[in-house]
PDB file of C-alpha atoms in Angstrom:
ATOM      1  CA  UNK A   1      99.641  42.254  39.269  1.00 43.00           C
ATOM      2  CA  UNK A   2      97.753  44.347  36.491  1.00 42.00           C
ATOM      3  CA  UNK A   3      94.349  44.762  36.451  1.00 42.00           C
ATOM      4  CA  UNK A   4      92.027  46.080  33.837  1.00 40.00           C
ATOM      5  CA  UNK A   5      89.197  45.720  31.784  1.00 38.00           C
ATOM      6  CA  UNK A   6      88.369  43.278  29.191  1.00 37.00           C
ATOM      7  CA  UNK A   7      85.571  44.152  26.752  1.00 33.00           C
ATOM      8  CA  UNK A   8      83.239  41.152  26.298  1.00 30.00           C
ATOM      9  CA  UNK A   9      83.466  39.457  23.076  1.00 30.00           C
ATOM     10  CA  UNK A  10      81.827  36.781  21.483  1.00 28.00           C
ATOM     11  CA  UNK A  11      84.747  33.825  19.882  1.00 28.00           C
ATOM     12  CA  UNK A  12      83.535  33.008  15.957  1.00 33.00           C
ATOM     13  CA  UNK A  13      83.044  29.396  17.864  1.00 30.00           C
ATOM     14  CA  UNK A  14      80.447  30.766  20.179  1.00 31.00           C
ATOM     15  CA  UNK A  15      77.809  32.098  17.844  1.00 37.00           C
ATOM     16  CA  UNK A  16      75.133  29.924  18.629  1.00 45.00           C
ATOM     17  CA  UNK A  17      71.702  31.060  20.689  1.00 47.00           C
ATOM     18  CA  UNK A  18      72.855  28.666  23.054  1.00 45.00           C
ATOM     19  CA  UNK A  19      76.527  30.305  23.752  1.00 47.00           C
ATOM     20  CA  UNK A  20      75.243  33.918  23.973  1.00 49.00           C
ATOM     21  CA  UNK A  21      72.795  33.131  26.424  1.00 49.00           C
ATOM     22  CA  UNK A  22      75.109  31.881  28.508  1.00 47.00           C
ATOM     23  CA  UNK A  23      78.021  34.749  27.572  1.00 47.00           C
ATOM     24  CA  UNK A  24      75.133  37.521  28.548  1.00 51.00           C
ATOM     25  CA  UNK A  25      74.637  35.451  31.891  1.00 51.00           C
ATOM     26  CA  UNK A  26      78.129  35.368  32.519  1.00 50.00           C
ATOM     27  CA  UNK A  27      78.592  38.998  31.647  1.00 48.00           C
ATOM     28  CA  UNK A  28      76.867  40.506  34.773  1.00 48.00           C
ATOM     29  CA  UNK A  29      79.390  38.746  36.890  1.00 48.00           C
ATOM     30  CA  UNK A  30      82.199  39.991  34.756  1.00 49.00           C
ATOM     31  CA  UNK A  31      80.990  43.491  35.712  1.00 42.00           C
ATOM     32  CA  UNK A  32      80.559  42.690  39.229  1.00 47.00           C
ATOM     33  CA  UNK A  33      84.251  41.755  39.182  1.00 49.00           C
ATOM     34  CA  UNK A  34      85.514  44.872  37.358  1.00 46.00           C
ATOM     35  CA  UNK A  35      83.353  47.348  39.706  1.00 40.00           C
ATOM     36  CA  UNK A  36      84.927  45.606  42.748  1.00 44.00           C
ATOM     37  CA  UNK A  37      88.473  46.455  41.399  1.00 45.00           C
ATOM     38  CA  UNK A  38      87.477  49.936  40.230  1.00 44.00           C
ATOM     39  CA  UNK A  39      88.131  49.163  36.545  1.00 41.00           C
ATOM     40  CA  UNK A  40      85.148  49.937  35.257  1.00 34.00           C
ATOM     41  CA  UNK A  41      84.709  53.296  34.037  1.00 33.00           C
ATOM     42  CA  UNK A  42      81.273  55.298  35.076  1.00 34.00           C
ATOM     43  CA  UNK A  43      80.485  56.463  31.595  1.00 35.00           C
ATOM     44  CA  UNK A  44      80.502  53.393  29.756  1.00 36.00           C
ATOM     45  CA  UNK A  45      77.054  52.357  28.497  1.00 41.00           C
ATOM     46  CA  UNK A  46      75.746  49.461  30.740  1.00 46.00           C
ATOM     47  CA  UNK A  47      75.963  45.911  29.070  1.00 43.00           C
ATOM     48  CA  UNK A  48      72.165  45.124  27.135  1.00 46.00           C
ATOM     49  CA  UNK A  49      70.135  42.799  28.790  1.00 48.00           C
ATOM     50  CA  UNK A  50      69.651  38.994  28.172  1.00 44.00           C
ATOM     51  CA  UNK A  51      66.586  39.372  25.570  1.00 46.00           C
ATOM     52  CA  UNK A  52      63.520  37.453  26.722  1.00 41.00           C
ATOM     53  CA  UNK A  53      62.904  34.053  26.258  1.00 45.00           C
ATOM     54  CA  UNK A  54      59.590  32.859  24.542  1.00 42.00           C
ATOM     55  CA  UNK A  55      57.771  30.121  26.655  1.00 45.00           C
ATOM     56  CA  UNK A  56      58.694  26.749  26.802  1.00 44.00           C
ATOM     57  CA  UNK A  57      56.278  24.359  24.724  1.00 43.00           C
ATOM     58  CA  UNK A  58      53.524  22.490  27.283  1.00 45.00           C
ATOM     59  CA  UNK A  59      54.755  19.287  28.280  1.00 44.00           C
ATOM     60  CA  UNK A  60      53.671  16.341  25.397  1.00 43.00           C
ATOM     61  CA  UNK A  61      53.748  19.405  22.571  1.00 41.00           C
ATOM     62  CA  UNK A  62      57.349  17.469  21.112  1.00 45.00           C
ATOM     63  CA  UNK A  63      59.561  14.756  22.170  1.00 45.00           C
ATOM     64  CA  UNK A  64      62.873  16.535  22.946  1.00 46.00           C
ATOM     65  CA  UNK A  65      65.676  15.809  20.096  1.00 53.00           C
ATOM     66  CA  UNK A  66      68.182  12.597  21.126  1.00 54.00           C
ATOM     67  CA  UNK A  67      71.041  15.425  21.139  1.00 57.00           C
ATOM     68  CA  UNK A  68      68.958  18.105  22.517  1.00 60.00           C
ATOM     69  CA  UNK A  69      71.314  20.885  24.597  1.00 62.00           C
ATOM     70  CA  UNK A  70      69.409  20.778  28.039  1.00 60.00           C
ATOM     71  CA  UNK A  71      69.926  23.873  30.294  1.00 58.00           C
ATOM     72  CA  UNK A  72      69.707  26.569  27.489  1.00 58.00           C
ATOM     73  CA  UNK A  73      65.898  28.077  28.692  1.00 60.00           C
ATOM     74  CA  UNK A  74      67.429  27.899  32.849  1.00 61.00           C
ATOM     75  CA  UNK A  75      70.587  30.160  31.954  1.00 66.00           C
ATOM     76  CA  UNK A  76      68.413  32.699  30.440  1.00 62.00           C
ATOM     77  CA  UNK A  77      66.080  32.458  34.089  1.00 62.00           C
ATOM     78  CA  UNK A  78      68.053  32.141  36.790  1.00 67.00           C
ATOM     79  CA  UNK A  79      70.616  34.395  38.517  1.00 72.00           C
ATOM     80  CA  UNK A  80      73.825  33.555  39.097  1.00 75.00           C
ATOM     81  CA  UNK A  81      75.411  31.689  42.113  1.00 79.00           C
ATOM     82  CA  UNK A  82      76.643  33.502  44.692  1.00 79.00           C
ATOM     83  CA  UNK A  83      79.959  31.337  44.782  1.00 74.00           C
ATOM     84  CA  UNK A  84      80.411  33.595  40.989  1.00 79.00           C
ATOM     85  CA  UNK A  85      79.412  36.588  42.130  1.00 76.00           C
ATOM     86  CA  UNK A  86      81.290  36.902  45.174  1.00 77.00           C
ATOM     87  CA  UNK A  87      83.670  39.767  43.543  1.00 76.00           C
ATOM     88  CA  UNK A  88      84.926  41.051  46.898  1.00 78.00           C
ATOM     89  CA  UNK A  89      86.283  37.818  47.708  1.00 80.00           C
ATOM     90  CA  UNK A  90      87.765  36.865  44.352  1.00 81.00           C
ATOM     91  CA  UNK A  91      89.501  40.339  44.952  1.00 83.00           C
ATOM     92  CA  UNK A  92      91.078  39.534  48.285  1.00 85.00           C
ATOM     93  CA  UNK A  93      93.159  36.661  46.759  1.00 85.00           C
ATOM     94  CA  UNK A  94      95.028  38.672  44.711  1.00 87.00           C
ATOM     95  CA  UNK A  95      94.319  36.810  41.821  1.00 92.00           C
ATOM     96  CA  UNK A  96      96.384  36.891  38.457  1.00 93.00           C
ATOM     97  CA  UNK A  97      93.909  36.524  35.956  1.00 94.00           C
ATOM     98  CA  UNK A  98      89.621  36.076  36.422  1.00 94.00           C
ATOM     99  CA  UNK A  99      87.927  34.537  33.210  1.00 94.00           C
ATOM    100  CA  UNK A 100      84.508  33.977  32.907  1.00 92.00           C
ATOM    101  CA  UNK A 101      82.584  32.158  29.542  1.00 92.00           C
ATOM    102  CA  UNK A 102      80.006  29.090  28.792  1.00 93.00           C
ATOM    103  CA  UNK A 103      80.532  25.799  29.317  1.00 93.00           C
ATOM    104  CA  UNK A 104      79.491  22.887  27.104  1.00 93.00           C
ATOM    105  CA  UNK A 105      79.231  19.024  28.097  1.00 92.00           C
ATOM    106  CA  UNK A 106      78.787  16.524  26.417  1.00 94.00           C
ATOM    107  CA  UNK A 107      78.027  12.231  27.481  1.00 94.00           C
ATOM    108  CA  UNK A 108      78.202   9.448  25.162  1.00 95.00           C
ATOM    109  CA  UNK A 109      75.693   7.652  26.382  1.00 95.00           C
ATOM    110  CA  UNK A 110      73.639   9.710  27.918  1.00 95.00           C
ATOM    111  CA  UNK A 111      73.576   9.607  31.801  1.00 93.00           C
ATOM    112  CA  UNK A 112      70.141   8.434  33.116  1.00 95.00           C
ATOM    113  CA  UNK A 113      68.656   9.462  36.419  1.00 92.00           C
ATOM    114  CA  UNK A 114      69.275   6.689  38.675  1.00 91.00           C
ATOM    115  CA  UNK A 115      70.683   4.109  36.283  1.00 93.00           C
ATOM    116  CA  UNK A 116      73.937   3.737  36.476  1.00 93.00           C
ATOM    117  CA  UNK A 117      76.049   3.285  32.938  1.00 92.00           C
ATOM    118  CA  UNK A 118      79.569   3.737  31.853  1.00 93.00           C
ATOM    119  CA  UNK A 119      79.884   6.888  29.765  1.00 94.00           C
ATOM    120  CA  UNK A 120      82.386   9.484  28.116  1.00 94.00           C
ATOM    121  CA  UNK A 121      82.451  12.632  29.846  1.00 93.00           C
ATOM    122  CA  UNK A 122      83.419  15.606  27.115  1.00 92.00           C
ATOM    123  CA  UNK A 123      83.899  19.234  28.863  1.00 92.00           C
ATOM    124  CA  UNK A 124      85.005  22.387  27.087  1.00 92.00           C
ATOM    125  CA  UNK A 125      85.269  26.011  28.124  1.00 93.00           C
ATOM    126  CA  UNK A 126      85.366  29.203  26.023  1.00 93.00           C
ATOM    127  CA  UNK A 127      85.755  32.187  27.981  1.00 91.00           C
ATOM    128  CA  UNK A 128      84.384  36.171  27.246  1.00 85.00           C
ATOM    129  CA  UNK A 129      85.979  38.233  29.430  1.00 88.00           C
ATOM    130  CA  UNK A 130      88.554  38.428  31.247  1.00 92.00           C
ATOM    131  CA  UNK A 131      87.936  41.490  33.937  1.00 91.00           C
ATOM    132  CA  UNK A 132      91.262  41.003  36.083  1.00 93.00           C
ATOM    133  CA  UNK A 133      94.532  39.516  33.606  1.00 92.00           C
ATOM    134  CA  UNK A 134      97.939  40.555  33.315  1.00 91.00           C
ATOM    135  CA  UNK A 135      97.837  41.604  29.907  1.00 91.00           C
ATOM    136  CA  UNK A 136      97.181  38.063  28.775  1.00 93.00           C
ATOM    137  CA  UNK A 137      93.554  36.476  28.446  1.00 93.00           C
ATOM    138  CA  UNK A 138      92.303  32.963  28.832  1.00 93.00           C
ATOM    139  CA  UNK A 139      90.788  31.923  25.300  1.00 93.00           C
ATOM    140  CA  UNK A 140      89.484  28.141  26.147  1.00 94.00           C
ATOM    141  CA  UNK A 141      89.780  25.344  28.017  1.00 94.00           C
ATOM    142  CA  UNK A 142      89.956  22.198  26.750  1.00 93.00           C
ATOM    143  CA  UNK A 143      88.711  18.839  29.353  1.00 92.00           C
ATOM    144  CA  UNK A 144      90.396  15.963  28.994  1.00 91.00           C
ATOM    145  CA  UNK A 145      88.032  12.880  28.254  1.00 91.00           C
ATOM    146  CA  UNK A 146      86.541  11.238  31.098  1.00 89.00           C
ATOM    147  CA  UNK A 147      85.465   7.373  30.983  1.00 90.00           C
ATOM    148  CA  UNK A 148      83.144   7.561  33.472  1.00 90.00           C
ATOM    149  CA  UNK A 149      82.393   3.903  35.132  1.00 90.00           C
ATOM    150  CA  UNK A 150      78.470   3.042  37.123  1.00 89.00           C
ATOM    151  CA  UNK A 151      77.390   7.160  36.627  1.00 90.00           C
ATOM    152  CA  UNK A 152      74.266   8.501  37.011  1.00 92.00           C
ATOM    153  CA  UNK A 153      72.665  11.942  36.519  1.00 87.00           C
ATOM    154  CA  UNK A 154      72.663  11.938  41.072  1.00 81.00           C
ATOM    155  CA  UNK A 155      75.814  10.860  41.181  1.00 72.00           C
ATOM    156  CA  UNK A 156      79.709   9.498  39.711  1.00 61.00           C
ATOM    157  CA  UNK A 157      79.895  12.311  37.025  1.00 63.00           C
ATOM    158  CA  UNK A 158      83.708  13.819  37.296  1.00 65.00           C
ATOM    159  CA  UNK A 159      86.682  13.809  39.585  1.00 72.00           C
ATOM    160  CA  UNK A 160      89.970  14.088  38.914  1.00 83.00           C
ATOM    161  CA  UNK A 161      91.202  15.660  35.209  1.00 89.00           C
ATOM    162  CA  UNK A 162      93.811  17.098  33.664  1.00 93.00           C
ATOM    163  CA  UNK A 163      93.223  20.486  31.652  1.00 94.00           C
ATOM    164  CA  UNK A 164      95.051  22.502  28.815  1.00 96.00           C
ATOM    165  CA  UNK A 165      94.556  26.594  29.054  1.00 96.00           C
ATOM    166  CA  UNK A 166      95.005  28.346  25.489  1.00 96.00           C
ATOM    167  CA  UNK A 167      95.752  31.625  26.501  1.00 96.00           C
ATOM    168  CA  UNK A 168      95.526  35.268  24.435  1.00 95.00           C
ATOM    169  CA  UNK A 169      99.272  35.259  23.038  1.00 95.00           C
ATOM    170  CA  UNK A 170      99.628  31.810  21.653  1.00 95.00           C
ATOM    171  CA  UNK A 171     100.876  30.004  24.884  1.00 96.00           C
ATOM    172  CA  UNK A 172      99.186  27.051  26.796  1.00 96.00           C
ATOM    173  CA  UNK A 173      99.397  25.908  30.635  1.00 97.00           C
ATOM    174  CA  UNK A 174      98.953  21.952  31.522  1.00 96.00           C
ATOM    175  CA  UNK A 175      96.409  22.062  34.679  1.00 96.00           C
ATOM    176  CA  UNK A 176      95.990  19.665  37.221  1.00 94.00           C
ATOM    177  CA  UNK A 177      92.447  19.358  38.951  1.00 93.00           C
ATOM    178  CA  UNK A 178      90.685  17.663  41.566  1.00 90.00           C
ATOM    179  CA  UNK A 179      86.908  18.220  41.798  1.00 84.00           C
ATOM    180  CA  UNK A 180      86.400  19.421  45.664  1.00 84.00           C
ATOM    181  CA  UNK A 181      82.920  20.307  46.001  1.00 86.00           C
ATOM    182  CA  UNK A 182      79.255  19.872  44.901  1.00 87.00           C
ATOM    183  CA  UNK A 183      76.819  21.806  46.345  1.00 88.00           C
ATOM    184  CA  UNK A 184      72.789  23.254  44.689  1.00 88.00           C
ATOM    185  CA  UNK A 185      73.281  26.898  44.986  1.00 86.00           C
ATOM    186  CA  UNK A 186      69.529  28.477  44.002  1.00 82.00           C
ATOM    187  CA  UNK A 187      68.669  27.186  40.920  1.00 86.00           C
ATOM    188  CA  UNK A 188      72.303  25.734  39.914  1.00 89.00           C
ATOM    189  CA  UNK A 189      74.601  23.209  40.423  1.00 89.00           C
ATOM    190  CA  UNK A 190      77.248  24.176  41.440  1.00 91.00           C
ATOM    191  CA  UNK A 191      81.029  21.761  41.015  1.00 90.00           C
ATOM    192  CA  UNK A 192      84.172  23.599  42.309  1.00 91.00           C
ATOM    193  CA  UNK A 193      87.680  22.162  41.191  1.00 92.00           C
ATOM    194  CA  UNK A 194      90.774  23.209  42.679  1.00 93.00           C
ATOM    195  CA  UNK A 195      94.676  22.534  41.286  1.00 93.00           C
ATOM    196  CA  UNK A 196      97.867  23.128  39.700  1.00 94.00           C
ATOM    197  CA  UNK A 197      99.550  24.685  36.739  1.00 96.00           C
ATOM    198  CA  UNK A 198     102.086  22.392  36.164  1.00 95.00           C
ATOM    199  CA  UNK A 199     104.032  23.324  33.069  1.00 95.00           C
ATOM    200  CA  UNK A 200     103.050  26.698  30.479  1.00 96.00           C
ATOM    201  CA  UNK A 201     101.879  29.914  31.867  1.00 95.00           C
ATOM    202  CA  UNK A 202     101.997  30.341  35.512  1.00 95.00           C
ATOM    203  CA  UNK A 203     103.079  27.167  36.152  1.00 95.00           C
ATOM    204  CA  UNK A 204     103.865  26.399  39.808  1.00 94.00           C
ATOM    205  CA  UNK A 205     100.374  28.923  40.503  1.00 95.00           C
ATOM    206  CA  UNK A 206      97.333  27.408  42.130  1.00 94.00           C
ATOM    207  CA  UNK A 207      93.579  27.414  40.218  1.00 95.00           C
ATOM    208  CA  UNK A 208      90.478  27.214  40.831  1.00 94.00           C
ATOM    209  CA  UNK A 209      87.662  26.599  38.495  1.00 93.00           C
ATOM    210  CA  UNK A 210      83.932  26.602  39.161  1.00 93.00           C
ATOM    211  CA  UNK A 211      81.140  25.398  36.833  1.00 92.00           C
ATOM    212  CA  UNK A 212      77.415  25.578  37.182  1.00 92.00           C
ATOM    213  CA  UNK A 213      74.812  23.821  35.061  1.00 91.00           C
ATOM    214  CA  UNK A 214      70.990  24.555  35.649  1.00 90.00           C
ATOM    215  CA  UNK A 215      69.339  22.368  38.196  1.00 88.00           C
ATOM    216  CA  UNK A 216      65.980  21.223  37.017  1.00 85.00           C
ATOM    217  CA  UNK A 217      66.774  20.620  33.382  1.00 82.00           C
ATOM    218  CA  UNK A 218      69.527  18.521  34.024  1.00 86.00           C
ATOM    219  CA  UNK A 219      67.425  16.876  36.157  1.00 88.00           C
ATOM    220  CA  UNK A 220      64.387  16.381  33.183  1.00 88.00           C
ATOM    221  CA  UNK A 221      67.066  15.325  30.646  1.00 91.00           C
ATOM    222  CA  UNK A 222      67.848  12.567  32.643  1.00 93.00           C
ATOM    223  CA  UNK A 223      64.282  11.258  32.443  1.00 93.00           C
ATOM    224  CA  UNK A 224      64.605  11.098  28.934  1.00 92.00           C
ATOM    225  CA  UNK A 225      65.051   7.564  26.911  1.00 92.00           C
ATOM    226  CA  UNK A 226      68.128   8.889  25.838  1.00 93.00           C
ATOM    227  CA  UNK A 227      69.166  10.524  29.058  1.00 94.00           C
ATOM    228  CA  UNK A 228      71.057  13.399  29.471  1.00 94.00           C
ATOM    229  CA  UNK A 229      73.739  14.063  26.446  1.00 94.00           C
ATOM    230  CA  UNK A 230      74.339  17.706  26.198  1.00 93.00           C
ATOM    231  CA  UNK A 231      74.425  20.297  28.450  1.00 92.00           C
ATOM    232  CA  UNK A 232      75.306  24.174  28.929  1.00 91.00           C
ATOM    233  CA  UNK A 233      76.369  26.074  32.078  1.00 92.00           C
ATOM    234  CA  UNK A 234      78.866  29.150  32.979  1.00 92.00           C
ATOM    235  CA  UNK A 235      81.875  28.635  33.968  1.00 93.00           C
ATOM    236  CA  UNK A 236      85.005  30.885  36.030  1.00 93.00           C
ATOM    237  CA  UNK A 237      88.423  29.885  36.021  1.00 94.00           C
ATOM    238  CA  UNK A 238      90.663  31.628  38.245  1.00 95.00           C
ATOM    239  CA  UNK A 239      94.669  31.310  38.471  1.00 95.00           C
ATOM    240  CA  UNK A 240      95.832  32.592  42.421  1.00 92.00           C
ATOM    241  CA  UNK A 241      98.840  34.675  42.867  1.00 82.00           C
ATOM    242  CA  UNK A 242     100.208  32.112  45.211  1.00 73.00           C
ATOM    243  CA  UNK A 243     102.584  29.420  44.836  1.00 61.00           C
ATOM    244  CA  UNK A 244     101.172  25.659  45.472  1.00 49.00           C
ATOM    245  CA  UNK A 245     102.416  24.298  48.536  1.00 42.00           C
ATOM    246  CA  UNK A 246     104.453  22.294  46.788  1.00 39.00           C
ATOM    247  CA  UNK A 247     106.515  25.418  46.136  1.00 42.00           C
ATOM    248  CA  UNK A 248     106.476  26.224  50.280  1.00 40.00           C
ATOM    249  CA  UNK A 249     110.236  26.098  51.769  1.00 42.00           C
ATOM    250  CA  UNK A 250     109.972  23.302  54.532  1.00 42.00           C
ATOM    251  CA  UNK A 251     108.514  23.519  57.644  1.00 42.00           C
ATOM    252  CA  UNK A 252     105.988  26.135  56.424  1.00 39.00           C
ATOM    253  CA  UNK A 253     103.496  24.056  54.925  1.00 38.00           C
TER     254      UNK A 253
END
């Protein structure tokens, strides 16, 4: 395995105020990552801060938009989860490649708070950095759609998916996922998905992705009439030098 440094760059589909809040965010843990694996080199010029946010309007100043991107003002607050910013850890697997970037959601209807509806689950990823690769970066991540059946903002939202990686060099990987855990970390929400690479790049290598969307927004967007319908987070996708145990010779699994 190679590892070295990927410069953080903003993607011509990320230039919204919304994505480079969340690419800044994501940044710090980037460089926690490439400090861990000594990659970082002492006499590059620190990454800029996250410039500050102007106070949210009083509560009854405007009726949030029916497609209003909740989570936006939280990413620019609140620190990272520890789960992303575990570098040490993420080091110890031996991974192959470490990508971190925003990620966007998106319901059709919107997901009320303890309502439950059917809905369309829409996910994408679009990743910044890549501090550990082999050469070859992540560029996005594209969510298959999820009919989601009785879901509420509390509960229902995701499972089981399917995934296609666009990587760097023109190839793609076909990912298999199974969400695993749910758990508030600080401020965040934190979903952890673990799975397969089943055909592409790395196939036969186990992943594990890990999404966090801002707490207490989410939870106000669901309050709305129109419920929650868009949403931001970070995200860190994570392919394991490992085979899957379905690779395992018998008798060792």
């Amino acid at each position: 395995m190679t590892s070295r440094p990927a410069s953080f760059r903003s993607l011509k589909v990320l230039e919204s105020s919304h994505s480079r809040r969340a690419l800044n965010l994501f940044a710090r843990g980037g460089c926690l990552l490439m400090l861990a694996s000594g990659a970082a080199r002492a006499n590059e010029p620190e990454a800029p801060e996250a410039p500050v946010q102007a106070e949210a309007p009083a509560p009854g100043d405007a009726a949030p938009a029916d497609d209003a991107v909740w989570g936006e003002e939280a990413l620019a607050q609140v620190e990272l989860p520890a789960s992303m910013t575990d570098a040490a850890r993420t080091l110890e697997e031996a991974p192959v490649v470490v990508c971190s970037g925003s990620l966007h959601q998106a319901y059709r209807p919107g997901l009320l708070l303890t309502t439950p509806r059917s809905s369309a689950q829409r996910e994408s990823l679009q990743f910044s950095g890549c501090p550990v690769n082999d050469g070859v970066e992540m560029v996005a991540v594209g969510m298959e759609t999820q009919h989601l059946k009785r879901a509420t903002c509390i509960g229902g939202t995701g499972g089981a998916s399917t995934a296609t990686v666009t990587w760097s060099n023109g190839e793609r990987s076909s990912v298999a996922l199974e969400r695993v855990a749910s758990v508030v970390d600080g401020g965040m929400q934190v979903f952890t998905s673990e799975g397969t690479i089943g055909s592409g790049r790395h196939a036969g290598h186990g992943v594990r992705l890990v999404t966090a969307v801002p707490t207490l927004t989410t939870l106000a967007a669901c309050v709305q009439p129109s419920g929650l319908t868009a949403n931001m987070g970070v995200a860190m996708l994570t392919v394991l030098d490992l085979p899957t145990v379905l690779d395992m010779p018998a008798g060792r699994q």
